[in-house]
């Protein structure tokens, strides 16, 4: 499951960058990762859904308001009634950050994972 969603995430980033071009500025970048989506099994998945909801074990994004303002701590990326939450990995593997390519020059090279 982890390798599948890493491959989908990287493909989605490349596809979106080719169609839309890279986002300009911080705010546009934050929106970009939530707006670009693939439909898998009839359900939409954005880059944020894949990274934070599935690969990080349904944790809120490190860039979320709750992470910046602790008194607004979010519970998770997917809400309780969201069926996509069942795909979240049980124990997140921090090494995913050496495999995910968000389109920045400093990101790791893209590989296909099995």
PDB file of N, CA and C in Angstrom:
ATOM      1  N   UNK A   1       0.827  -1.196   0.000  1.00  0.00           N
ATOM      2  CA  UNK A   1       0.000   0.000   0.000  1.00  0.00           C
ATOM      3  C   UNK A   1       0.870   1.258   0.000  1.00  0.00           C
ATOM      4  N   UNK A   2       1.931   1.272   0.798  1.00  0.00           N
ATOM      5  CA  UNK A   2       2.786   2.450   0.877  1.00  0.00           C
ATOM      6  C   UNK A   2       3.431   2.749  -0.463  1.00  0.00           C
ATOM      7  N   UNK A   3       3.993   1.725  -1.100  1.00  0.00           N
ATOM      8  CA  UNK A   3       4.660   1.961  -2.382  1.00  0.00           C
ATOM      9  C   UNK A   3       3.658   2.419  -3.444  1.00  0.00           C
ATOM     10  N   UNK A   4       2.456   1.856  -3.443  1.00  0.00           N
ATOM     11  CA  UNK A   4       1.428   2.277  -4.396  1.00  0.00           C
ATOM     12  C   UNK A   4       1.146   3.768  -4.254  1.00  0.00           C
ATOM     13  N   UNK A   5       0.899   4.229  -3.033  1.00  0.00           N
ATOM     14  CA  UNK A   5       0.536   5.624  -2.841  1.00  0.00           C
ATOM     15  C   UNK A   5       1.724   6.580  -3.016  1.00  0.00           C
ATOM     16  N   UNK A   6       2.941   6.134  -2.759  1.00  0.00           N
ATOM     17  CA  UNK A   6       4.114   6.970  -3.081  1.00  0.00           C
ATOM     18  C   UNK A   6       4.181   7.169  -4.594  1.00  0.00           C
ATOM     19  N   UNK A   7       4.001   6.091  -5.354  1.00  0.00           N
ATOM     20  CA  UNK A   7       4.040   6.184  -6.818  1.00  0.00           C
ATOM     21  C   UNK A   7       2.920   7.070  -7.352  1.00  0.00           C
ATOM     22  N   UNK A   8       1.724   6.947  -6.800  1.00  0.00           N
ATOM     23  CA  UNK A   8       0.600   7.778  -7.233  1.00  0.00           C
ATOM     24  C   UNK A   8       0.885   9.246  -6.919  1.00  0.00           C
ATOM     25  N   UNK A   9       1.372   9.521  -5.723  1.00  0.00           N
ATOM     26  CA  UNK A   9       1.685  10.901  -5.324  1.00  0.00           C
ATOM     27  C   UNK A   9       2.688  11.525  -6.297  1.00  0.00           C
ATOM     28  N   UNK A  10       3.780  10.826  -6.556  1.00  0.00           N
ATOM     29  CA  UNK A  10       4.813  11.365  -7.445  1.00  0.00           C
ATOM     30  C   UNK A  10       4.279  11.559  -8.867  1.00  0.00           C
ATOM     31  N   UNK A  11       3.479  10.619  -9.354  1.00  0.00           N
ATOM     32  CA  UNK A  11       2.888  10.752 -10.694  1.00  0.00           C
ATOM     33  C   UNK A  11       1.934  11.943 -10.738  1.00  0.00           C
ATOM     34  N   UNK A  12       1.141  12.125  -9.691  1.00  0.00           N
ATOM     35  CA  UNK A  12       0.199  13.241  -9.639  1.00  0.00           C
ATOM     36  C   UNK A  12       0.929  14.585  -9.658  1.00  0.00           C
ATOM     37  N   UNK A  13       2.010  14.674  -8.922  1.00  0.00           N
ATOM     38  CA  UNK A  13       2.796  15.923  -8.915  1.00  0.00           C
ATOM     39  C   UNK A  13       3.342  16.214 -10.312  1.00  0.00           C
ATOM     40  N   UNK A  14       3.942  15.228 -10.949  1.00  0.00           N
ATOM     41  CA  UNK A  14       4.510  15.425 -12.291  1.00  0.00           C
ATOM     42  C   UNK A  14       3.405  15.818 -13.275  1.00  0.00           C
ATOM     43  N   UNK A  15       2.288  15.108 -13.229  1.00  0.00           N
ATOM     44  CA  UNK A  15       1.176  15.365 -14.131  1.00  0.00           C
ATOM     45  C   UNK A  15       0.636  16.785 -13.934  1.00  0.00           C
ATOM     46  N   UNK A  16       0.414  17.170 -12.680  1.00  0.00           N
ATOM     47  CA  UNK A  16      -0.120  18.503 -12.389  1.00  0.00           C
ATOM     48  C   UNK A  16       0.857  19.608 -12.782  1.00  0.00           C
ATOM     49  N   UNK A  17       2.134  19.398 -12.541  1.00  0.00           N
ATOM     50  CA  UNK A  17       3.147  20.408 -12.924  1.00  0.00           C
ATOM     51  C   UNK A  17       3.210  20.548 -14.441  1.00  0.00           C
ATOM     52  N   UNK A  18       3.068  19.428 -15.155  1.00  0.00           N
ATOM     53  CA  UNK A  18       3.103  19.489 -16.615  1.00  0.00           C
ATOM     54  C   UNK A  18       1.880  20.228 -17.166  1.00  0.00           C
ATOM     55  N   UNK A  19       0.722  20.020 -16.553  1.00  0.00           N
ATOM     56  CA  UNK A  19      -0.504  20.665 -17.029  1.00  0.00           C
ATOM     57  C   UNK A  19      -0.645  22.111 -16.562  1.00  0.00           C
ATOM     58  N   UNK A  20      -0.356  22.356 -15.308  1.00  0.00           N
ATOM     59  CA  UNK A  20      -0.604  23.673 -14.703  1.00  0.00           C
ATOM     60  C   UNK A  20       0.642  24.518 -14.526  1.00  0.00           C
ATOM     61  N   UNK A  21       1.797  23.881 -14.503  1.00  0.00           N
ATOM     62  CA  UNK A  21       3.024  24.581 -14.164  1.00  0.00           C
ATOM     63  C   UNK A  21       3.167  24.641 -12.652  1.00  0.00           C
ATOM     64  N   UNK A  22       4.346  25.005 -12.184  1.00  0.00           N
ATOM     65  CA  UNK A  22       4.550  25.065 -10.734  1.00  0.00           C
ATOM     66  C   UNK A  22       3.778  26.225 -10.113  1.00  0.00           C
ATOM     67  N   UNK A  23       3.311  26.057  -8.884  1.00  0.00           N
ATOM     68  CA  UNK A  23       2.595  27.147  -8.216  1.00  0.00           C
ATOM     69  C   UNK A  23       3.542  28.296  -7.895  1.00  0.00           C
ATOM     70  N   UNK A  24       3.027  29.509  -7.975  1.00  0.00           N
ATOM     71  CA  UNK A  24       3.833  30.699  -7.684  1.00  0.00           C
ATOM     72  C   UNK A  24       3.490  31.220  -6.302  1.00  0.00           C
ATOM     73  N   UNK A  25       4.412  31.127  -5.381  1.00  0.00           N
ATOM     74  CA  UNK A  25       4.214  31.670  -4.044  1.00  0.00           C
ATOM     75  C   UNK A  25       3.735  30.640  -3.042  1.00  0.00           C
ATOM     76  N   UNK A  26       3.870  30.989  -1.783  1.00  0.00           N
ATOM     77  CA  UNK A  26       3.562  30.085  -0.677  1.00  0.00           C
ATOM     78  C   UNK A  26       2.090  29.690  -0.646  1.00  0.00           C
ATOM     79  N   UNK A  27       1.193  30.651  -0.726  1.00  0.00           N
ATOM     80  CA  UNK A  27      -0.245  30.368  -0.662  1.00  0.00           C
ATOM     81  C   UNK A  27      -0.684  29.495  -1.835  1.00  0.00           C
ATOM     82  N   UNK A  28      -0.199  29.797  -3.029  1.00  0.00           N
ATOM     83  CA  UNK A  28      -0.551  29.003  -4.209  1.00  0.00           C
ATOM     84  C   UNK A  28      -0.041  27.573  -4.062  1.00  0.00           C
ATOM     85  N   UNK A  29       1.117  27.419  -3.449  1.00  0.00           N
ATOM     86  CA  UNK A  29       1.690  26.087  -3.245  1.00  0.00           C
ATOM     87  C   UNK A  29       0.827  25.275  -2.280  1.00  0.00           C
ATOM     88  N   UNK A  30       0.393  25.896  -1.184  1.00  0.00           N
ATOM     89  CA  UNK A  30      -0.469  25.188  -0.233  1.00  0.00           C
ATOM     90  C   UNK A  30      -1.772  24.751  -0.886  1.00  0.00           C
ATOM     91  N   UNK A  31      -2.362  25.617  -1.696  1.00  0.00           N
ATOM     92  CA  UNK A  31      -3.610  25.280  -2.392  1.00  0.00           C
ATOM     93  C   UNK A  31      -3.396  24.187  -3.434  1.00  0.00           C
ATOM     94  N   UNK A  32      -2.271  24.245  -4.130  1.00  0.00           N
ATOM     95  CA  UNK A  32      -1.946  23.295  -5.195  1.00  0.00           C
ATOM     96  C   UNK A  32      -2.057  21.854  -4.694  1.00  0.00           C
ATOM     97  N   UNK A  33      -1.491  21.548  -3.544  1.00  0.00           N
ATOM     98  CA  UNK A  33      -1.445  20.171  -3.038  1.00  0.00           C
ATOM     99  C   UNK A  33      -2.817  19.663  -2.598  1.00  0.00           C
ATOM    100  N   UNK A  34      -3.757  20.562  -2.399  1.00  0.00           N
ATOM    101  CA  UNK A  34      -5.121  20.150  -2.076  1.00  0.00           C
ATOM    102  C   UNK A  34      -6.043  20.143  -3.280  1.00  0.00           C
ATOM    103  N   UNK A  35      -5.675  20.886  -4.315  1.00  0.00           N
ATOM    104  CA  UNK A  35      -6.544  21.026  -5.492  1.00  0.00           C
ATOM    105  C   UNK A  35      -6.316  19.956  -6.549  1.00  0.00           C
ATOM    106  N   UNK A  36      -5.071  19.560  -6.766  1.00  0.00           N
ATOM    107  CA  UNK A  36      -4.801  18.566  -7.807  1.00  0.00           C
ATOM    108  C   UNK A  36      -5.153  17.184  -7.261  1.00  0.00           C
ATOM    109  N   UNK A  37      -5.907  16.432  -8.070  1.00  0.00           N
ATOM    110  CA  UNK A  37      -6.443  15.157  -7.580  1.00  0.00           C
ATOM    111  C   UNK A  37      -6.489  14.114  -8.674  1.00  0.00           C
ATOM    112  N   UNK A  38      -6.411  12.865  -8.236  1.00  0.00           N
ATOM    113  CA  UNK A  38      -6.700  11.716  -9.084  1.00  0.00           C
ATOM    114  C   UNK A  38      -7.916  11.015  -8.497  1.00  0.00           C
ATOM    115  N   UNK A  39      -8.665  10.347  -9.358  1.00  0.00           N
ATOM    116  CA  UNK A  39      -9.773   9.512  -8.912  1.00  0.00           C
ATOM    117  C   UNK A  39      -9.280   8.070  -8.932  1.00  0.00           C
ATOM    118  N   UNK A  40      -9.330   7.429  -7.776  1.00  0.00           N
ATOM    119  CA  UNK A  40      -8.894   6.040  -7.632  1.00  0.00           C
ATOM    120  C   UNK A  40     -10.069   5.261  -7.047  1.00  0.00           C
ATOM    121  N   UNK A  41     -10.547   4.276  -7.769  1.00  0.00           N
ATOM    122  CA  UNK A  41     -11.677   3.492  -7.287  1.00  0.00           C
ATOM    123  C   UNK A  41     -12.928   4.325  -7.072  1.00  0.00           C
ATOM    124  N   UNK A  42     -13.093   5.373  -7.881  1.00  0.00           N
ATOM    125  CA  UNK A  42     -14.266   6.229  -7.778  1.00  0.00           C
ATOM    126  C   UNK A  42     -14.188   7.282  -6.686  1.00  0.00           C
ATOM    127  N   UNK A  43     -13.033   7.416  -6.029  1.00  0.00           N
ATOM    128  CA  UNK A  43     -12.860   8.357  -4.924  1.00  0.00           C
ATOM    129  C   UNK A  43     -11.698   9.294  -5.250  1.00  0.00           C
ATOM    130  N   UNK A  44     -11.889  10.588  -4.981  1.00  0.00           N
ATOM    131  CA  UNK A  44     -10.832  11.575  -5.241  1.00  0.00           C
ATOM    132  C   UNK A  44      -9.781  11.569  -4.136  1.00  0.00           C
ATOM    133  N   UNK A  45      -8.519  11.681  -4.573  1.00  0.00           N
ATOM    134  CA  UNK A  45      -7.381  11.784  -3.657  1.00  0.00           C
ATOM    135  C   UNK A  45      -6.490  12.932  -4.124  1.00  0.00           C
ATOM    136  N   UNK A  46      -6.261  13.898  -3.244  1.00  0.00           N
ATOM    137  CA  UNK A  46      -5.319  14.983  -3.538  1.00  0.00           C
ATOM    138  C   UNK A  46      -3.950  14.573  -3.005  1.00  0.00           C
ATOM    139  N   UNK A  47      -2.956  15.368  -3.313  1.00  0.00           N
ATOM    140  CA  UNK A  47      -1.620  15.115  -2.765  1.00  0.00           C
ATOM    141  C   UNK A  47      -1.655  15.169  -1.240  1.00  0.00           C
ATOM    142  N   UNK A  48      -2.390  16.125  -0.690  1.00  0.00           N
ATOM    143  CA  UNK A  48      -2.519  16.214   0.771  1.00  0.00           C
ATOM    144  C   UNK A  48      -3.190  14.972   1.341  1.00  0.00           C
ATOM    145  N   UNK A  49      -4.216  14.476   0.663  1.00  0.00           N
ATOM    146  CA  UNK A  49      -4.901  13.267   1.126  1.00  0.00           C
ATOM    147  C   UNK A  49      -3.933  12.092   1.181  1.00  0.00           C
ATOM    148  N   UNK A  50      -3.131  11.959   0.136  1.00  0.00           N
ATOM    149  CA  UNK A  50      -2.194  10.838   0.059  1.00  0.00           C
ATOM    150  C   UNK A  50      -1.099  10.972   1.110  1.00  0.00           C
ATOM    151  N   UNK A  51      -0.475  12.138   1.178  1.00  0.00           N
ATOM    152  CA  UNK A  51       0.657  12.296   2.105  1.00  0.00           C
ATOM    153  C   UNK A  51       0.212  12.266   3.562  1.00  0.00           C
ATOM    154  N   UNK A  52      -0.745  13.117   3.910  1.00  0.00           N
ATOM    155  CA  UNK A  52      -1.115  13.260   5.320  1.00  0.00           C
ATOM    156  C   UNK A  52      -2.182  12.264   5.770  1.00  0.00           C
ATOM    157  N   UNK A  53      -3.149  11.992   4.910  1.00  0.00           N
ATOM    158  CA  UNK A  53      -4.214  11.083   5.287  1.00  0.00           C
ATOM    159  C   UNK A  53      -3.808   9.627   5.245  1.00  0.00           C
ATOM    160  N   UNK A  54      -3.031   9.241   4.242  1.00  0.00           N
ATOM    161  CA  UNK A  54      -2.682   7.830   4.086  1.00  0.00           C
ATOM    162  C   UNK A  54      -1.261   7.532   4.559  1.00  0.00           C
ATOM    163  N   UNK A  55      -0.279   8.177   3.964  1.00  0.00           N
ATOM    164  CA  UNK A  55       1.118   7.821   4.252  1.00  0.00           C
ATOM    165  C   UNK A  55       1.606   8.269   5.628  1.00  0.00           C
ATOM    166  N   UNK A  56       1.042   9.328   6.168  1.00  0.00           N
ATOM    167  CA  UNK A  56       1.437   9.793   7.507  1.00  0.00           C
ATOM    168  C   UNK A  56       0.454   9.315   8.580  1.00  0.00           C
ATOM    169  N   UNK A  57      -0.379   8.335   8.260  1.00  0.00           N
ATOM    170  CA  UNK A  57      -1.263   7.739   9.251  1.00  0.00           C
ATOM    171  C   UNK A  57      -2.392   8.628   9.703  1.00  0.00           C
ATOM    172  N   UNK A  58      -2.972   9.381   8.775  1.00  0.00           N
ATOM    173  CA  UNK A  58      -4.081  10.295   9.044  1.00  0.00           C
ATOM    174  C   UNK A  58      -3.723  11.363  10.070  1.00  0.00           C
ATOM    175  N   UNK A  59      -2.563  11.954   9.879  1.00  0.00           N
ATOM    176  CA  UNK A  59      -2.118  13.067  10.723  1.00  0.00           C
ATOM    177  C   UNK A  59      -2.398  14.370   9.993  1.00  0.00           C
ATOM    178  N   UNK A  60      -2.613  15.416  10.745  1.00  0.00           N
ATOM    179  CA  UNK A  60      -2.790  16.735  10.138  1.00  0.00           C
ATOM    180  C   UNK A  60      -1.480  17.168   9.498  1.00  0.00           C
ATOM    181  N   UNK A  61      -1.580  17.974   8.464  1.00  0.00           N
ATOM    182  CA  UNK A  61      -0.395  18.487   7.784  1.00  0.00           C
ATOM    183  C   UNK A  61       0.451  19.303   8.746  1.00  0.00           C
ATOM    184  N   UNK A  62       1.776  19.196   8.654  1.00  0.00           N
ATOM    185  CA  UNK A  62       2.636  20.036   9.483  1.00  0.00           C
ATOM    186  C   UNK A  62       2.430  21.526   9.202  1.00  0.00           C
ATOM    187  N   UNK A  63       1.831  21.852   8.061  1.00  0.00           N
ATOM    188  CA  UNK A  63       1.570  23.256   7.707  1.00  0.00           C
ATOM    189  C   UNK A  63       0.166  23.694   8.101  1.00  0.00           C
ATOM    190  N   UNK A  64      -0.592  22.838   8.806  1.00  0.00           N
ATOM    191  CA  UNK A  64      -1.968  23.182   9.172  1.00  0.00           C
ATOM    192  C   UNK A  64      -1.997  24.229  10.278  1.00  0.00           C
ATOM    193  N   UNK A  65      -3.107  24.923  10.372  1.00  0.00           N
ATOM    194  CA  UNK A  65      -3.269  25.960  11.391  1.00  0.00           C
ATOM    195  C   UNK A  65      -3.082  25.372  12.784  1.00  0.00           C
ATOM    196  N   UNK A  66      -3.574  24.150  12.995  1.00  0.00           N
ATOM    197  CA  UNK A  66      -3.456  23.511  14.304  1.00  0.00           C
ATOM    198  C   UNK A  66      -2.028  23.216  14.708  1.00  0.00           C
ATOM    199  N   UNK A  67      -1.163  23.010  13.735  1.00  0.00           N
ATOM    200  CA  UNK A  67       0.246  22.791  14.048  1.00  0.00           C
ATOM    201  C   UNK A  67       0.945  24.103  14.380  1.00  0.00           C
ATOM    202  N   UNK A  68       0.455  25.172  13.804  1.00  0.00           N
ATOM    203  CA  UNK A  68       1.046  26.493  14.049  1.00  0.00           C
ATOM    204  C   UNK A  68       0.490  27.107  15.332  1.00  0.00           C
ATOM    205  N   UNK A  69      -0.831  26.929  15.553  1.00  0.00           N
ATOM    206  CA  UNK A  69      -1.500  27.444  16.742  1.00  0.00           C
ATOM    207  C   UNK A  69      -1.989  26.244  17.564  1.00  0.00           C
ATOM    208  N   UNK A  70      -1.208  25.820  18.561  1.00  0.00           N
ATOM    209  CA  UNK A  70      -1.509  24.574  19.288  1.00  0.00           C
ATOM    210  C   UNK A  70      -2.914  24.503  19.898  1.00  0.00           C
ATOM    211  N   UNK A  71      -3.514  25.625  20.260  1.00  0.00           N
ATOM    212  CA  UNK A  71      -4.847  25.585  20.851  1.00  0.00           C
ATOM    213  C   UNK A  71      -5.914  25.189  19.832  1.00  0.00           C
ATOM    214  N   UNK A  72      -5.558  25.132  18.550  1.00  0.00           N
ATOM    215  CA  UNK A  72      -6.491  24.711  17.493  1.00  0.00           C
ATOM    216  C   UNK A  72      -6.068  23.353  16.931  1.00  0.00           C
ATOM    217  N   UNK A  73      -5.513  22.508  17.769  1.00  0.00           N
ATOM    218  CA  UNK A  73      -4.955  21.223  17.341  1.00  0.00           C
ATOM    219  C   UNK A  73      -5.982  20.384  16.578  1.00  0.00           C
ATOM    220  N   UNK A  74      -5.692  20.026  15.322  1.00  0.00           N
ATOM    221  CA  UNK A  74      -6.617  19.193  14.549  1.00  0.00           C
ATOM    222  C   UNK A  74      -6.525  17.733  14.983  1.00  0.00           C
ATOM    223  N   UNK A  75      -7.578  16.963  14.714  1.00  0.00           N
ATOM    224  CA  UNK A  75      -7.612  15.552  15.101  1.00  0.00           C
ATOM    225  C   UNK A  75      -6.976  14.658  14.057  1.00  0.00           C
ATOM    226  N   UNK A  76      -7.033  15.034  12.807  1.00  0.00           N
ATOM    227  CA  UNK A  76      -6.471  14.214  11.743  1.00  0.00           C
ATOM    228  C   UNK A  76      -6.846  14.789  10.396  1.00  0.00           C
ATOM    229  N   UNK A  77      -6.245  14.275   9.375  1.00  0.00           N
ATOM    230  CA  UNK A  77      -6.512  14.780   8.033  1.00  0.00           C
ATOM    231  C   UNK A  77      -7.925  14.398   7.579  1.00  0.00           C
ATOM    232  N   UNK A  78      -8.255  13.100   7.641  1.00  0.00           N
ATOM    233  CA  UNK A  78      -9.585  12.639   7.256  1.00  0.00           C
ATOM    234  C   UNK A  78     -10.514  12.713   8.463  1.00  0.00           C
ATOM    235  N   UNK A  79     -11.740  13.107   8.238  1.00  0.00           N
ATOM    236  CA  UNK A  79     -12.747  13.121   9.291  1.00  0.00           C
ATOM    237  C   UNK A  79     -13.198  11.684   9.581  1.00  0.00           C
ATOM    238  N   UNK A  80     -13.865  11.473  10.695  1.00  0.00           N
ATOM    239  CA  UNK A  80     -14.252  10.125  11.132  1.00  0.00           C
ATOM    240  C   UNK A  80     -15.107   9.374  10.122  1.00  0.00           C
ATOM    241  N   UNK A  81     -15.988  10.054   9.411  1.00  0.00           N
ATOM    242  CA  UNK A  81     -16.896   9.377   8.475  1.00  0.00           C
ATOM    243  C   UNK A  81     -16.333   9.264   7.055  1.00  0.00           C
ATOM    244  N   UNK A  82     -15.079   9.600   6.849  1.00  0.00           N
ATOM    245  CA  UNK A  82     -14.446   9.538   5.533  1.00  0.00           C
ATOM    246  C   UNK A  82     -13.869   8.141   5.322  1.00  0.00           C
ATOM    247  N   UNK A  83     -14.392   7.427   4.333  1.00  0.00           N
ATOM    248  CA  UNK A  83     -13.961   6.045   4.086  1.00  0.00           C
ATOM    249  C   UNK A  83     -12.486   5.949   3.702  1.00  0.00           C
ATOM    250  N   UNK A  84     -11.910   7.030   3.210  1.00  0.00           N
ATOM    251  CA  UNK A  84     -10.493   7.000   2.836  1.00  0.00           C
ATOM    252  C   UNK A  84      -9.598   6.785   4.047  1.00  0.00           C
ATOM    253  N   UNK A  85     -10.087   7.118   5.224  1.00  0.00           N
ATOM    254  CA  UNK A  85      -9.312   6.944   6.451  1.00  0.00           C
ATOM    255  C   UNK A  85      -8.934   5.499   6.724  1.00  0.00           C
ATOM    256  N   UNK A  86      -9.700   4.565   6.185  1.00  0.00           N
ATOM    257  CA  UNK A  86      -9.383   3.147   6.387  1.00  0.00           C
ATOM    258  C   UNK A  86      -8.095   2.748   5.676  1.00  0.00           C
ATOM    259  N   UNK A  87      -7.644   3.563   4.730  1.00  0.00           N
ATOM    260  CA  UNK A  87      -6.407   3.270   3.999  1.00  0.00           C
ATOM    261  C   UNK A  87      -5.162   3.810   4.699  1.00  0.00           C
ATOM    262  N   UNK A  88      -5.338   4.591   5.751  1.00  0.00           N
ATOM    263  CA  UNK A  88      -4.194   5.174   6.453  1.00  0.00           C
ATOM    264  C   UNK A  88      -3.299   4.071   7.007  1.00  0.00           C
ATOM    265  N   UNK A  89      -1.992   4.260   6.863  1.00  0.00           N
ATOM    266  CA  UNK A  89      -1.054   3.277   7.408  1.00  0.00           C
ATOM    267  C   UNK A  89      -1.131   3.309   8.930  1.00  0.00           C
ATOM    268  N   UNK A  90      -0.939   2.150   9.546  1.00  0.00           N
ATOM    269  CA  UNK A  90      -1.022   2.062  10.996  1.00  0.00           C
ATOM    270  C   UNK A  90       0.114   2.778  11.691  1.00  0.00           C
ATOM    271  N   UNK A  91       1.322   2.499  11.258  1.00  0.00           N
ATOM    272  CA  UNK A  91       2.501   3.134  11.841  1.00  0.00           C
ATOM    273  C   UNK A  91       3.261   3.825  10.708  1.00  0.00           C
ATOM    274  N   UNK A  92       3.180   5.159  10.645  1.00  0.00           N
ATOM    275  CA  UNK A  92       3.853   5.877   9.557  1.00  0.00           C
ATOM    276  C   UNK A  92       5.363   5.640   9.554  1.00  0.00           C
ATOM    277  N   UNK A  93       5.914   5.575   8.376  1.00  0.00           N
ATOM    278  CA  UNK A  93       7.352   5.385   8.184  1.00  0.00           C
ATOM    279  C   UNK A  93       7.939   6.718   7.747  1.00  0.00           C
ATOM    280  N   UNK A  94       8.786   7.304   8.568  1.00  0.00           N
ATOM    281  CA  UNK A  94       9.363   8.620   8.272  1.00  0.00           C
ATOM    282  C   UNK A  94      10.170   8.626   6.980  1.00  0.00           C
ATOM    283  N   UNK A  95      10.573   7.467   6.508  1.00  0.00           N
ATOM    284  CA  UNK A  95      11.361   7.400   5.271  1.00  0.00           C
ATOM    285  C   UNK A  95      10.570   7.797   4.039  1.00  0.00           C
ATOM    286  N   UNK A  96       9.252   7.943   4.148  1.00  0.00           N
ATOM    287  CA  UNK A  96       8.469   8.370   2.983  1.00  0.00           C
ATOM    288  C   UNK A  96       8.968   9.700   2.457  1.00  0.00           C
ATOM    289  N   UNK A  97       9.530  10.520   3.334  1.00  0.00           N
ATOM    290  CA  UNK A  97      10.003  11.840   2.917  1.00  0.00           C
ATOM    291  C   UNK A  97      11.256  11.767   2.049  1.00  0.00           C
ATOM    292  N   UNK A  98      11.865  10.584   1.987  1.00  0.00           N
ATOM    293  CA  UNK A  98      12.982  10.365   1.078  1.00  0.00           C
ATOM    294  C   UNK A  98      12.492   9.793  -0.257  1.00  0.00           C
ATOM    295  N   UNK A  99      11.173   9.582  -0.371  1.00  0.00           N
ATOM    296  CA  UNK A  99      10.596   9.014  -1.590  1.00  0.00           C
ATOM    297  C   UNK A  99       9.616   9.965  -2.270  1.00  0.00           C
ATOM    298  N   UNK A 100       8.957  10.825  -1.495  1.00  0.00           N
ATOM    299  CA  UNK A 100       7.968  11.746  -2.073  1.00  0.00           C
ATOM    300  C   UNK A 100       8.662  12.929  -2.721  1.00  0.00           C
ATOM    301  N   UNK A 101       8.229  13.262  -3.919  1.00  0.00           N
ATOM    302  CA  UNK A 101       8.776  14.403  -4.638  1.00  0.00           C
ATOM    303  C   UNK A 101       7.659  15.422  -4.822  1.00  0.00           C
ATOM    304  N   UNK A 102       7.778  16.569  -4.141  1.00  0.00           N
ATOM    305  CA  UNK A 102       6.726  17.593  -4.203  1.00  0.00           C
ATOM    306  C   UNK A 102       6.941  18.576  -5.348  1.00  0.00           C
ATOM    307  N   UNK A 103       7.947  18.339  -6.151  1.00  0.00           N
ATOM    308  CA  UNK A 103       8.200  19.202  -7.294  1.00  0.00           C
ATOM    309  C   UNK A 103       9.262  20.260  -7.049  1.00  0.00           C
ATOM    310  N   UNK A 104       9.801  20.322  -5.852  1.00  0.00           N
ATOM    311  CA  UNK A 104      10.856  21.296  -5.551  1.00  0.00           C
ATOM    312  C   UNK A 104      12.205  20.764  -6.032  1.00  0.00           C
ATOM    313  N   UNK A 105      13.126  21.678  -6.297  1.00  0.00           N
ATOM    314  CA  UNK A 105      14.465  21.270  -6.750  1.00  0.00           C
ATOM    315  C   UNK A 105      15.177  20.409  -5.715  1.00  0.00           C
ATOM    316  N   UNK A 106      14.877  20.624  -4.443  1.00  0.00           N
ATOM    317  CA  UNK A 106      15.574  19.911  -3.375  1.00  0.00           C
ATOM    318  C   UNK A 106      14.946  18.556  -3.051  1.00  0.00           C
ATOM    319  N   UNK A 107      13.874  18.185  -3.732  1.00  0.00           N
ATOM    320  CA  UNK A 107      13.220  16.892  -3.461  1.00  0.00           C
ATOM    321  C   UNK A 107      14.069  15.739  -3.975  1.00  0.00           C
ATOM    322  N   UNK A 108      13.857  14.559  -3.402  1.00  0.00           N
ATOM    323  CA  UNK A 108      14.602  13.389  -3.884  1.00  0.00           C
ATOM    324  C   UNK A 108      14.225  13.035  -5.321  1.00  0.00           C
ATOM    325  N   UNK A 109      15.130  12.354  -5.983  1.00  0.00           N
ATOM    326  CA  UNK A 109      14.855  11.897  -7.352  1.00  0.00           C
ATOM    327  C   UNK A 109      13.667  10.954  -7.340  1.00  0.00           C
ATOM    328  N   UNK A 110      12.902  10.974  -8.402  1.00  0.00           N
ATOM    329  CA  UNK A 110      11.711  10.121  -8.501  1.00  0.00           C
ATOM    330  C   UNK A 110      12.137   8.717  -8.929  1.00  0.00           C
ATOM    331  N   UNK A 111      11.642   7.764  -8.182  1.00  0.00           N
ATOM    332  CA  UNK A 111      11.863   6.345  -8.475  1.00  0.00           C
ATOM    333  C   UNK A 111      10.504   5.658  -8.453  1.00  0.00           C
ATOM    334  N   UNK A 112      10.450   4.470  -9.011  1.00  0.00           N
ATOM    335  CA  UNK A 112       9.235   3.662  -8.931  1.00  0.00           C
ATOM    336  C   UNK A 112       9.461   2.661  -7.810  1.00  0.00           C
ATOM    337  N   UNK A 113       8.523   2.603  -6.867  1.00  0.00           N
ATOM    338  CA  UNK A 113       8.639   1.739  -5.701  1.00  0.00           C
ATOM    339  C   UNK A 113       7.731   0.536  -5.845  1.00  0.00           C
ATOM    340  N   UNK A 114       8.186  -0.600  -5.315  1.00  0.00           N
ATOM    341  CA  UNK A 114       7.400  -1.847  -5.365  1.00  0.00           C
ATOM    342  C   UNK A 114       7.229  -2.418  -3.976  1.00  0.00           C
TER     343      UNK A 114
END
